[in-house]
Amino acid sequence: MAAAPLVLGLETSCDETSAAVLRGERELLGHVILSQDVHKLYGGVVPELASRAHLRVVDDVVDGALREAGVELRDLDVFGVTAGPGLIGALLVGVTWAKAAAYATGRPLVTVHHMEAHLFAANLELPAAEPPFVALLVSGGHTLLLWVPAWGRYELLGETRDDAAGEAFDKVAKILGLGYPGGPVIERTAREGDARAHTLPRPMLAAAQRPGEDDYYDFSFSGLKTAVLNRVRELEAGGRLTDETANLAASFQAAVIDTLVAKTLRAVQATRCRRVLLGGGVAANRALRDGLAAALGNGGELFFPTARMATDNGAMVARAALFHYQQGEIAGLDATARADLAFPGLER
Ligand code: KG4
Ligand code: ZN
């Protein structure tokens, strides 16, 4: 039997520069993730600064992953890279790097969709995280509810109409003066608060919604963010914001989680599949994982990546690249990055 391919996964779509060396499906030999701190100064990702930071460190990040793996560039069998969606300047750094490496070594290039890579993250650590499953992908840029009968076959059930779930965490953290990125700090702050302290809307969630109606599975988080903003203004005027920050963080987090869990459960009922896979940066949220596990109950199975694999990383890119390589989907050297790359194999 031929040895399992050695795949490089390169991720530069947003504010993490990351490279991984993966042998076969889950032997992670080297993995470096460098998060760009510079964006903390601005309370969000500044695209031009992200591109420049990727350019500065991409060589060292790949070198670090190769060194950890004990291999050299010429030992690699496949170059996998995120080609979109994401920030165009940031994506171009990774795609150009991978194209140059593929050309120099004569090895195949495989381009990967960032959200499909998130779908593969749990599988790196859990062999059982295989389709069929209902997938909830929640990141800073996307919120997708999918039915996945097999790898490469994706049915879109619902998506956000406005802000992504992670984006809502980031914006609410900014409103509460908690810093960037918002998810981890809201989760920490929420632990000190009471989720029942403030009544906030459960966006686009109503008992009267029926299958077949668009809003049955879709999400919307921008109204919730505005509701938090209005509450913050009232509290500030009364000089009570500091006392209420933890309660507000907890109430906000509960509203997001209730909505995500309820819509995921609708998908479970419709597909009669009690296997659920969670992916994307927000999958690092423990309250979300616990809420989903409780809602699924004993008859269900929940798969989620560890926190390091949930947020952006090169390992998930390598894992998704391996799948497409095995399908014979090799990109040409005319491949390019696309900020709005379409999800491969997605049916609406
Ligand atoms: O997948 P990801 O690393 O990057 C994108 O593809 O966007 O996701 C980043 C998002 C950010 O919005 C961040 O606030 C959120 O994931 N996030 C979390 C947590 N950790 C990261 N949200 C909620 N709870 C967390 N613990
Ligand atoms: Zn991501």
mmCIF file of C-alpha atoms in Angstrom, residues 54-342:
data_model
loop_
_atom_site.group_PDB
_atom_site.id
_atom_site.type_symbol
_atom_site.label_atom_id
_atom_site.label_comp_id
_atom_site.label_asym_id
_atom_site.label_seq_id
_atom_site.Cartn_x
_atom_site.Cartn_y
_atom_site.Cartn_z
ATOM 1 C CA HIS A 54 0.825 37.534 6.618
ATOM 2 C CA LEU A 55 3.518 38.565 4.148
ATOM 3 C CA ARG A 56 6.018 39.194 6.953
ATOM 4 C CA VAL A 57 5.574 35.850 8.693
ATOM 5 C CA VAL A 58 4.376 33.307 6.107
ATOM 6 C CA ASP A 59 7.872 31.917 5.381
ATOM 7 C CA ASP A 60 8.664 31.500 9.062
ATOM 8 C CA VAL A 61 5.295 29.931 9.857
ATOM 9 C CA VAL A 62 5.714 27.297 7.121
ATOM 10 C CA ASP A 63 9.353 26.715 8.147
ATOM 11 C CA GLY A 64 8.220 26.244 11.736
ATOM 12 C CA ALA A 65 5.648 23.614 10.762
ATOM 13 C CA LEU A 66 8.165 21.774 8.551
ATOM 14 C CA ARG A 67 10.802 21.825 11.300
ATOM 15 C CA GLU A 68 8.342 20.492 13.869
ATOM 16 C CA ALA A 69 7.397 17.727 11.433
ATOM 17 C CA GLY A 70 11.057 16.969 10.670
ATOM 18 C CA VAL A 71 10.476 17.221 6.917
ATOM 19 C CA GLU A 72 11.595 19.487 4.098
ATOM 20 C CA LEU A 73 9.592 21.240 1.426
ATOM 21 C CA ARG A 74 10.514 18.623 -1.183
ATOM 22 C CA ASP A 75 9.142 15.806 1.015
ATOM 23 C CA LEU A 76 5.589 17.168 0.734
ATOM 24 C CA ASP A 77 3.172 15.433 -1.647
ATOM 25 C CA VAL A 78 0.421 18.060 -1.796
ATOM 26 C CA PHE A 79 0.132 21.812 -1.191
ATOM 27 C CA GLY A 80 -3.282 22.742 0.208
ATOM 28 C CA VAL A 81 -4.278 26.365 0.693
ATOM 29 C CA THR A 82 -7.384 28.373 1.579
ATOM 30 C CA ALA A 83 -8.461 30.195 -1.601
ATOM 31 C CA GLY A 84 -11.552 31.899 -0.095
ATOM 32 C CA PRO A 85 -13.790 33.234 1.222
ATOM 33 C CA GLY A 86 -11.959 35.857 3.261
ATOM 34 C CA LEU A 87 -9.978 39.070 2.916
ATOM 35 C CA ILE A 88 -8.666 39.188 -0.631
ATOM 36 C CA GLY A 89 -5.224 40.622 0.184
ATOM 37 C CA ALA A 90 -4.765 38.128 3.018
ATOM 38 C CA LEU A 91 -5.897 35.163 0.876
ATOM 39 C CA LEU A 92 -3.526 36.154 -1.937
ATOM 40 C CA VAL A 93 -0.511 35.808 0.346
ATOM 41 C CA GLY A 94 -1.308 32.147 1.044
ATOM 42 C CA VAL A 95 -2.423 31.269 -2.479
ATOM 43 C CA THR A 96 0.651 32.866 -4.063
ATOM 44 C CA TRP A 97 2.937 31.131 -1.583
ATOM 45 C CA ALA A 98 1.365 27.718 -2.216
ATOM 46 C CA LYS A 99 1.409 28.169 -6.005
ATOM 47 C CA ALA A 100 5.102 29.058 -5.922
ATOM 48 C CA ALA A 101 5.864 26.026 -3.741
ATOM 49 C CA ALA A 102 3.826 23.688 -5.975
ATOM 50 C CA TYR A 103 5.592 25.041 -9.058
ATOM 51 C CA ALA A 104 9.057 24.800 -7.508
ATOM 52 C CA THR A 105 8.566 21.211 -6.304
ATOM 53 C CA GLY A 106 6.378 19.967 -9.156
ATOM 54 C CA ARG A 107 3.769 18.769 -6.632
ATOM 55 C CA PRO A 108 -0.019 19.278 -6.922
ATOM 56 C CA LEU A 109 -1.811 22.330 -5.606
ATOM 57 C CA VAL A 110 -5.252 21.921 -3.989
ATOM 58 C CA THR A 111 -7.374 24.967 -3.221
ATOM 59 C CA VAL A 112 -9.744 24.784 -0.268
ATOM 60 C CA HIS A 113 -12.899 26.647 0.762
ATOM 61 C CA HIS A 114 -12.413 28.069 4.251
ATOM 62 C CA MET A 115 -15.805 26.949 5.598
ATOM 63 C CA GLU A 116 -15.430 23.445 4.188
ATOM 64 C CA ALA A 117 -12.110 23.300 6.042
ATOM 65 C CA HIS A 118 -13.990 24.144 9.282
ATOM 66 C CA LEU A 119 -16.287 21.209 8.482
ATOM 67 C CA PHE A 120 -13.271 18.865 8.490
ATOM 68 C CA ALA A 121 -11.745 20.211 11.746
ATOM 69 C CA ALA A 122 -13.446 17.794 14.157
ATOM 70 C CA ASN A 123 -12.477 14.825 11.948
ATOM 71 C CA LEU A 124 -8.779 15.549 12.592
ATOM 72 C CA GLU A 125 -9.233 14.389 16.164
ATOM 73 C CA LEU A 126 -12.360 12.235 15.996
ATOM 74 C CA PRO A 127 -12.489 9.492 13.343
ATOM 75 C CA ALA A 128 -16.227 9.108 14.073
ATOM 76 C CA ALA A 129 -16.869 12.702 12.924
ATOM 77 C CA GLU A 130 -17.851 11.468 9.462
ATOM 78 C CA PRO A 131 -21.065 12.122 7.517
ATOM 79 C CA PRO A 132 -23.954 11.751 7.621
ATOM 80 C CA PHE A 133 -24.528 14.633 10.014
ATOM 81 C CA VAL A 134 -26.250 17.978 10.453
ATOM 82 C CA ALA A 135 -23.523 20.645 10.543
ATOM 83 C CA LEU A 136 -23.620 23.996 12.282
ATOM 84 C CA LEU A 137 -20.732 26.175 11.091
ATOM 85 C CA VAL A 138 -20.358 29.323 13.144
ATOM 86 C CA SER A 139 -17.436 31.663 12.520
ATOM 87 C CA GLY A 140 -16.636 35.355 12.384
ATOM 88 C CA GLY A 141 -17.821 35.638 8.785
ATOM 89 C CA HIS A 142 -20.418 32.887 8.319
ATOM 90 C CA THR A 143 -23.292 31.066 9.997
ATOM 91 C CA LEU A 144 -24.343 27.983 8.033
ATOM 92 C CA LEU A 145 -26.713 25.140 8.841
ATOM 93 C CA LEU A 146 -26.046 22.203 6.502
ATOM 94 C CA TRP A 147 -27.215 18.680 5.876
ATOM 95 C CA VAL A 148 -24.145 16.615 4.990
ATOM 96 C CA PRO A 149 -24.979 13.124 3.651
ATOM 97 C CA ALA A 150 -21.359 12.597 2.498
ATOM 98 C CA TRP A 151 -18.104 14.573 2.278
ATOM 99 C CA GLY A 152 -18.375 16.840 -0.754
ATOM 100 C CA ARG A 153 -22.193 16.838 -0.764
ATOM 101 C CA TYR A 154 -23.704 19.739 1.115
ATOM 102 C CA GLU A 155 -27.306 20.885 1.345
ATOM 103 C CA LEU A 156 -27.781 24.396 2.651
ATOM 104 C CA LEU A 157 -30.659 24.517 5.139
ATOM 105 C CA GLY A 158 -30.132 27.950 6.650
ATOM 106 C CA GLU A 159 -27.705 30.854 6.877
ATOM 107 C CA THR A 160 -27.511 34.274 8.452
ATOM 108 C CA ARG A 161 -29.346 37.146 6.800
ATOM 109 C CA ASP A 162 -26.979 39.728 8.300
ATOM 110 C CA ASP A 163 -24.240 39.369 10.937
ATOM 111 C CA ALA A 164 -22.509 36.041 11.516
ATOM 112 C CA ALA A 165 -22.686 34.530 15.014
ATOM 113 C CA GLY A 166 -19.000 35.249 15.726
ATOM 114 C CA GLU A 167 -19.374 38.769 14.364
ATOM 115 C CA ALA A 168 -22.226 39.330 16.848
ATOM 116 C CA PHE A 169 -19.934 38.236 19.695
ATOM 117 C CA ASP A 170 -17.224 40.604 18.411
ATOM 118 C CA LYS A 171 -19.568 43.580 18.025
ATOM 119 C CA VAL A 172 -21.252 43.087 21.385
ATOM 120 C CA ALA A 173 -17.843 42.776 23.081
ATOM 121 C CA LYS A 174 -16.900 46.101 21.513
ATOM 122 C CA ILE A 175 -20.142 47.700 22.725
ATOM 123 C CA LEU A 176 -19.453 46.372 26.227
ATOM 124 C CA GLY A 177 -15.843 47.606 26.071
ATOM 125 C CA LEU A 178 -14.433 44.093 26.457
ATOM 126 C CA GLY A 179 -11.933 44.075 23.560
ATOM 127 C CA TYR A 180 -11.234 41.884 20.510
ATOM 128 C CA PRO A 181 -11.835 39.068 19.651
ATOM 129 C CA GLY A 182 -15.174 39.100 21.423
ATOM 130 C CA GLY A 183 -16.082 35.420 21.680
ATOM 131 C CA PRO A 184 -13.620 34.253 24.341
ATOM 132 C CA VAL A 185 -13.985 37.383 26.503
ATOM 133 C CA ILE A 186 -17.816 37.309 26.356
ATOM 134 C CA GLU A 187 -17.757 33.639 27.308
ATOM 135 C CA ARG A 188 -15.482 34.356 30.303
ATOM 136 C CA THR A 189 -17.490 37.406 31.397
ATOM 137 C CA ALA A 190 -20.799 35.555 30.979
ATOM 138 C CA ARG A 191 -19.703 32.967 33.567
ATOM 139 C CA GLU A 192 -19.930 35.687 36.236
ATOM 140 C CA GLY A 193 -23.384 36.813 35.123
ATOM 141 C CA ASP A 194 -27.033 35.759 35.192
ATOM 142 C CA ALA A 195 -28.469 34.941 31.751
ATOM 143 C CA ARG A 196 -31.992 35.776 32.989
ATOM 144 C CA ALA A 197 -31.047 39.304 34.111
ATOM 145 C CA HIS A 198 -31.918 40.958 30.799
ATOM 146 C CA THR A 199 -34.694 39.974 28.422
ATOM 147 C CA LEU A 200 -33.269 40.009 24.882
ATOM 148 C CA PRO A 201 -34.871 38.871 21.624
ATOM 149 C CA ARG A 202 -34.310 35.383 20.166
ATOM 150 C CA PRO A 203 -33.765 36.608 16.612
ATOM 151 C CA MET A 204 -35.754 34.978 13.839
ATOM 152 C CA LEU A 205 -37.015 32.308 16.213
ATOM 153 C CA ALA A 206 -40.774 31.901 16.554
ATOM 154 C CA ALA A 207 -42.901 28.895 17.406
ATOM 155 C CA ALA A 208 -45.200 29.656 14.456
ATOM 156 C CA GLN A 209 -42.441 29.094 11.847
ATOM 157 C CA ARG A 210 -43.015 26.046 9.660
ATOM 158 C CA PRO A 211 -40.693 23.918 7.467
ATOM 159 C CA GLY A 212 -40.588 25.320 3.954
ATOM 160 C CA GLU A 213 -40.602 28.912 5.187
ATOM 161 C CA ASP A 214 -37.265 30.696 4.693
ATOM 162 C CA ASP A 215 -36.965 31.862 8.264
ATOM 163 C CA TYR A 216 -37.476 28.329 9.638
ATOM 164 C CA TYR A 217 -33.718 27.681 9.445
ATOM 165 C CA ASP A 218 -32.241 31.152 8.768
ATOM 166 C CA PHE A 219 -30.502 33.297 11.358
ATOM 167 C CA SER A 220 -30.284 37.024 12.031
ATOM 168 C CA PHE A 221 -28.106 38.584 14.705
ATOM 169 C CA SER A 222 -27.995 42.280 13.916
ATOM 170 C CA GLY A 223 -31.251 43.119 15.766
ATOM 171 C CA LEU A 224 -29.919 41.359 18.867
ATOM 172 C CA LYS A 225 -26.771 43.492 18.713
ATOM 173 C CA THR A 226 -28.942 46.629 18.506
ATOM 174 C CA ALA A 227 -31.035 45.438 21.471
ATOM 175 C CA VAL A 228 -27.802 45.105 23.506
ATOM 176 C CA LEU A 229 -26.672 48.555 22.357
ATOM 177 C CA ASN A 230 -29.971 50.116 23.478
ATOM 178 C CA ARG A 231 -29.740 48.398 26.863
ATOM 179 C CA VAL A 232 -26.140 49.604 27.260
ATOM 180 C CA ARG A 233 -27.225 53.203 26.619
ATOM 181 C CA GLU A 234 -29.977 52.959 29.243
ATOM 182 C CA LEU A 235 -27.617 51.438 31.784
ATOM 183 C CA GLU A 236 -24.909 53.990 31.035
ATOM 184 C CA ALA A 237 -27.363 56.861 31.535
ATOM 185 C CA GLY A 238 -28.233 55.386 34.931
ATOM 186 C CA GLY A 239 -24.535 54.813 35.790
ATOM 187 C CA ARG A 240 -25.155 51.053 36.120
ATOM 188 C CA LEU A 241 -23.268 49.628 33.145
ATOM 189 C CA THR A 242 -20.240 48.342 35.059
ATOM 190 C CA ASP A 243 -22.443 46.415 37.506
ATOM 191 C CA GLU A 244 -24.462 44.891 34.692
ATOM 192 C CA THR A 245 -21.740 43.980 32.154
ATOM 193 C CA ALA A 246 -21.536 40.314 33.187
ATOM 194 C CA ASN A 247 -25.330 39.947 33.266
ATOM 195 C CA LEU A 248 -25.609 41.520 29.829
ATOM 196 C CA ALA A 249 -22.844 39.290 28.404
ATOM 197 C CA ALA A 250 -24.606 36.220 29.841
ATOM 198 C CA SER A 251 -28.024 37.305 28.527
ATOM 199 C CA PHE A 252 -26.604 38.002 25.064
ATOM 200 C CA GLN A 253 -24.745 34.682 24.903
ATOM 201 C CA ALA A 254 -27.892 32.815 25.974
ATOM 202 C CA ALA A 255 -29.934 34.495 23.226
ATOM 203 C CA VAL A 256 -27.410 33.474 20.541
ATOM 204 C CA ILE A 257 -27.130 29.927 21.851
ATOM 205 C CA ASP A 258 -30.909 29.435 22.185
ATOM 206 C CA THR A 259 -31.332 30.409 18.554
ATOM 207 C CA LEU A 260 -28.460 28.268 17.248
ATOM 208 C CA VAL A 261 -29.611 25.250 19.264
ATOM 209 C CA ALA A 262 -33.287 25.576 18.306
ATOM 210 C CA LYS A 263 -32.570 25.809 14.569
ATOM 211 C CA THR A 264 -30.082 22.938 14.703
ATOM 212 C CA LEU A 265 -32.701 20.823 16.442
ATOM 213 C CA ARG A 266 -35.194 21.610 13.681
ATOM 214 C CA ALA A 267 -32.646 20.258 11.187
ATOM 215 C CA VAL A 268 -32.199 17.138 13.315
ATOM 216 C CA GLN A 269 -35.948 16.566 13.308
ATOM 217 C CA ALA A 270 -36.293 17.143 9.558
ATOM 218 C CA THR A 271 -33.379 14.885 8.574
ATOM 219 C CA ARG A 272 -34.078 12.299 11.312
ATOM 220 C CA CYS A 273 -30.326 12.269 11.859
ATOM 221 C CA ARG A 274 -29.297 12.792 15.477
ATOM 222 C CA ARG A 275 -25.620 13.264 14.600
ATOM 223 C CA VAL A 276 -24.541 16.903 14.786
ATOM 224 C CA LEU A 277 -21.168 18.406 13.916
ATOM 225 C CA LEU A 278 -20.091 21.824 15.133
ATOM 226 C CA GLY A 279 -17.373 23.880 13.445
ATOM 227 C CA GLY A 280 -15.920 27.398 13.204
ATOM 228 C CA GLY A 281 -14.483 29.708 15.856
ATOM 229 C CA VAL A 282 -17.723 29.928 17.859
ATOM 230 C CA ALA A 283 -17.569 26.120 18.268
ATOM 231 C CA ALA A 284 -14.920 26.886 20.905
ATOM 232 C CA ASN A 285 -17.768 28.183 23.093
ATOM 233 C CA ARG A 286 -18.413 25.712 25.883
ATOM 234 C CA ALA A 287 -21.908 26.958 26.666
ATOM 235 C CA LEU A 288 -22.896 26.357 23.019
ATOM 236 C CA ARG A 289 -21.458 22.835 23.064
ATOM 237 C CA ASP A 290 -23.182 22.048 26.372
ATOM 238 C CA GLY A 291 -26.471 23.541 25.132
ATOM 239 C CA LEU A 292 -26.396 21.467 21.950
ATOM 240 C CA ALA A 293 -25.426 18.281 23.797
ATOM 241 C CA ALA A 294 -28.284 18.779 26.274
ATOM 242 C CA ALA A 295 -30.795 19.460 23.494
ATOM 243 C CA LEU A 296 -29.708 16.354 21.570
ATOM 244 C CA GLY A 297 -30.079 14.184 24.640
ATOM 245 C CA ASN A 298 -28.856 10.647 25.113
ATOM 246 C CA GLY A 299 -29.843 9.378 21.676
ATOM 247 C CA GLY A 300 -27.745 11.997 19.900
ATOM 248 C CA GLU A 301 -24.093 12.368 18.986
ATOM 249 C CA LEU A 302 -22.310 15.718 18.998
ATOM 250 C CA PHE A 303 -18.904 16.191 17.344
ATOM 251 C CA PHE A 304 -16.851 19.316 17.876
ATOM 252 C CA PRO A 305 -13.202 20.285 17.478
ATOM 253 C CA THR A 306 -10.970 21.207 20.419
ATOM 254 C CA ALA A 307 -10.622 24.983 20.869
ATOM 255 C CA ARG A 308 -7.315 25.101 18.952
ATOM 256 C CA MET A 309 -8.856 23.323 15.958
ATOM 257 C CA ALA A 310 -12.144 25.289 16.136
ATOM 258 C CA THR A 311 -10.610 28.681 15.319
ATOM 259 C CA ASP A 312 -8.667 29.254 12.095
ATOM 260 C CA ASN A 313 -5.784 26.844 11.566
ATOM 261 C CA GLY A 314 -3.749 25.136 8.861
ATOM 262 C CA ALA A 315 -4.525 21.579 9.996
ATOM 263 C CA MET A 316 -8.173 21.741 8.921
ATOM 264 C CA VAL A 317 -7.043 23.141 5.562
ATOM 265 C CA ALA A 318 -4.652 20.201 5.118
ATOM 266 C CA ARG A 319 -7.446 17.738 6.031
ATOM 267 C CA ALA A 320 -9.882 19.275 3.514
ATOM 268 C CA ALA A 321 -7.097 19.423 0.888
ATOM 269 C CA LEU A 322 -6.437 15.693 1.387
ATOM 270 C CA PHE A 323 -10.097 14.932 0.628
ATOM 271 C CA HIS A 324 -10.077 16.928 -2.604
ATOM 272 C CA TYR A 325 -6.677 15.507 -3.609
ATOM 273 C CA GLN A 326 -8.088 11.999 -3.180
ATOM 274 C CA GLN A 327 -11.025 13.044 -5.386
ATOM 275 C CA GLY A 328 -8.496 14.074 -8.044
ATOM 276 C CA GLU A 329 -9.388 17.759 -7.742
ATOM 277 C CA ILE A 330 -6.076 19.433 -8.479
ATOM 278 C CA ALA A 331 -5.897 23.185 -9.119
ATOM 279 C CA GLY A 332 -3.945 24.673 -12.000
ATOM 280 C CA LEU A 333 -1.229 27.256 -11.498
ATOM 281 C CA ASP A 334 -3.737 29.825 -12.747
ATOM 282 C CA ALA A 335 -5.693 29.293 -9.503
ATOM 283 C CA THR A 336 -6.496 32.479 -7.657
ATOM 284 C CA ALA A 337 -8.019 33.724 -4.425
ATOM 285 C CA ARG A 338 -11.648 34.833 -4.267
ATOM 286 C CA ALA A 339 -13.104 36.878 -1.421
ATOM 287 C CA ASP A 340 -16.557 35.403 -2.168
ATOM 288 C CA LEU A 341 -15.603 31.855 -3.186
ATOM 289 C CA ALA A 342 -18.681 29.608 -3.480
#
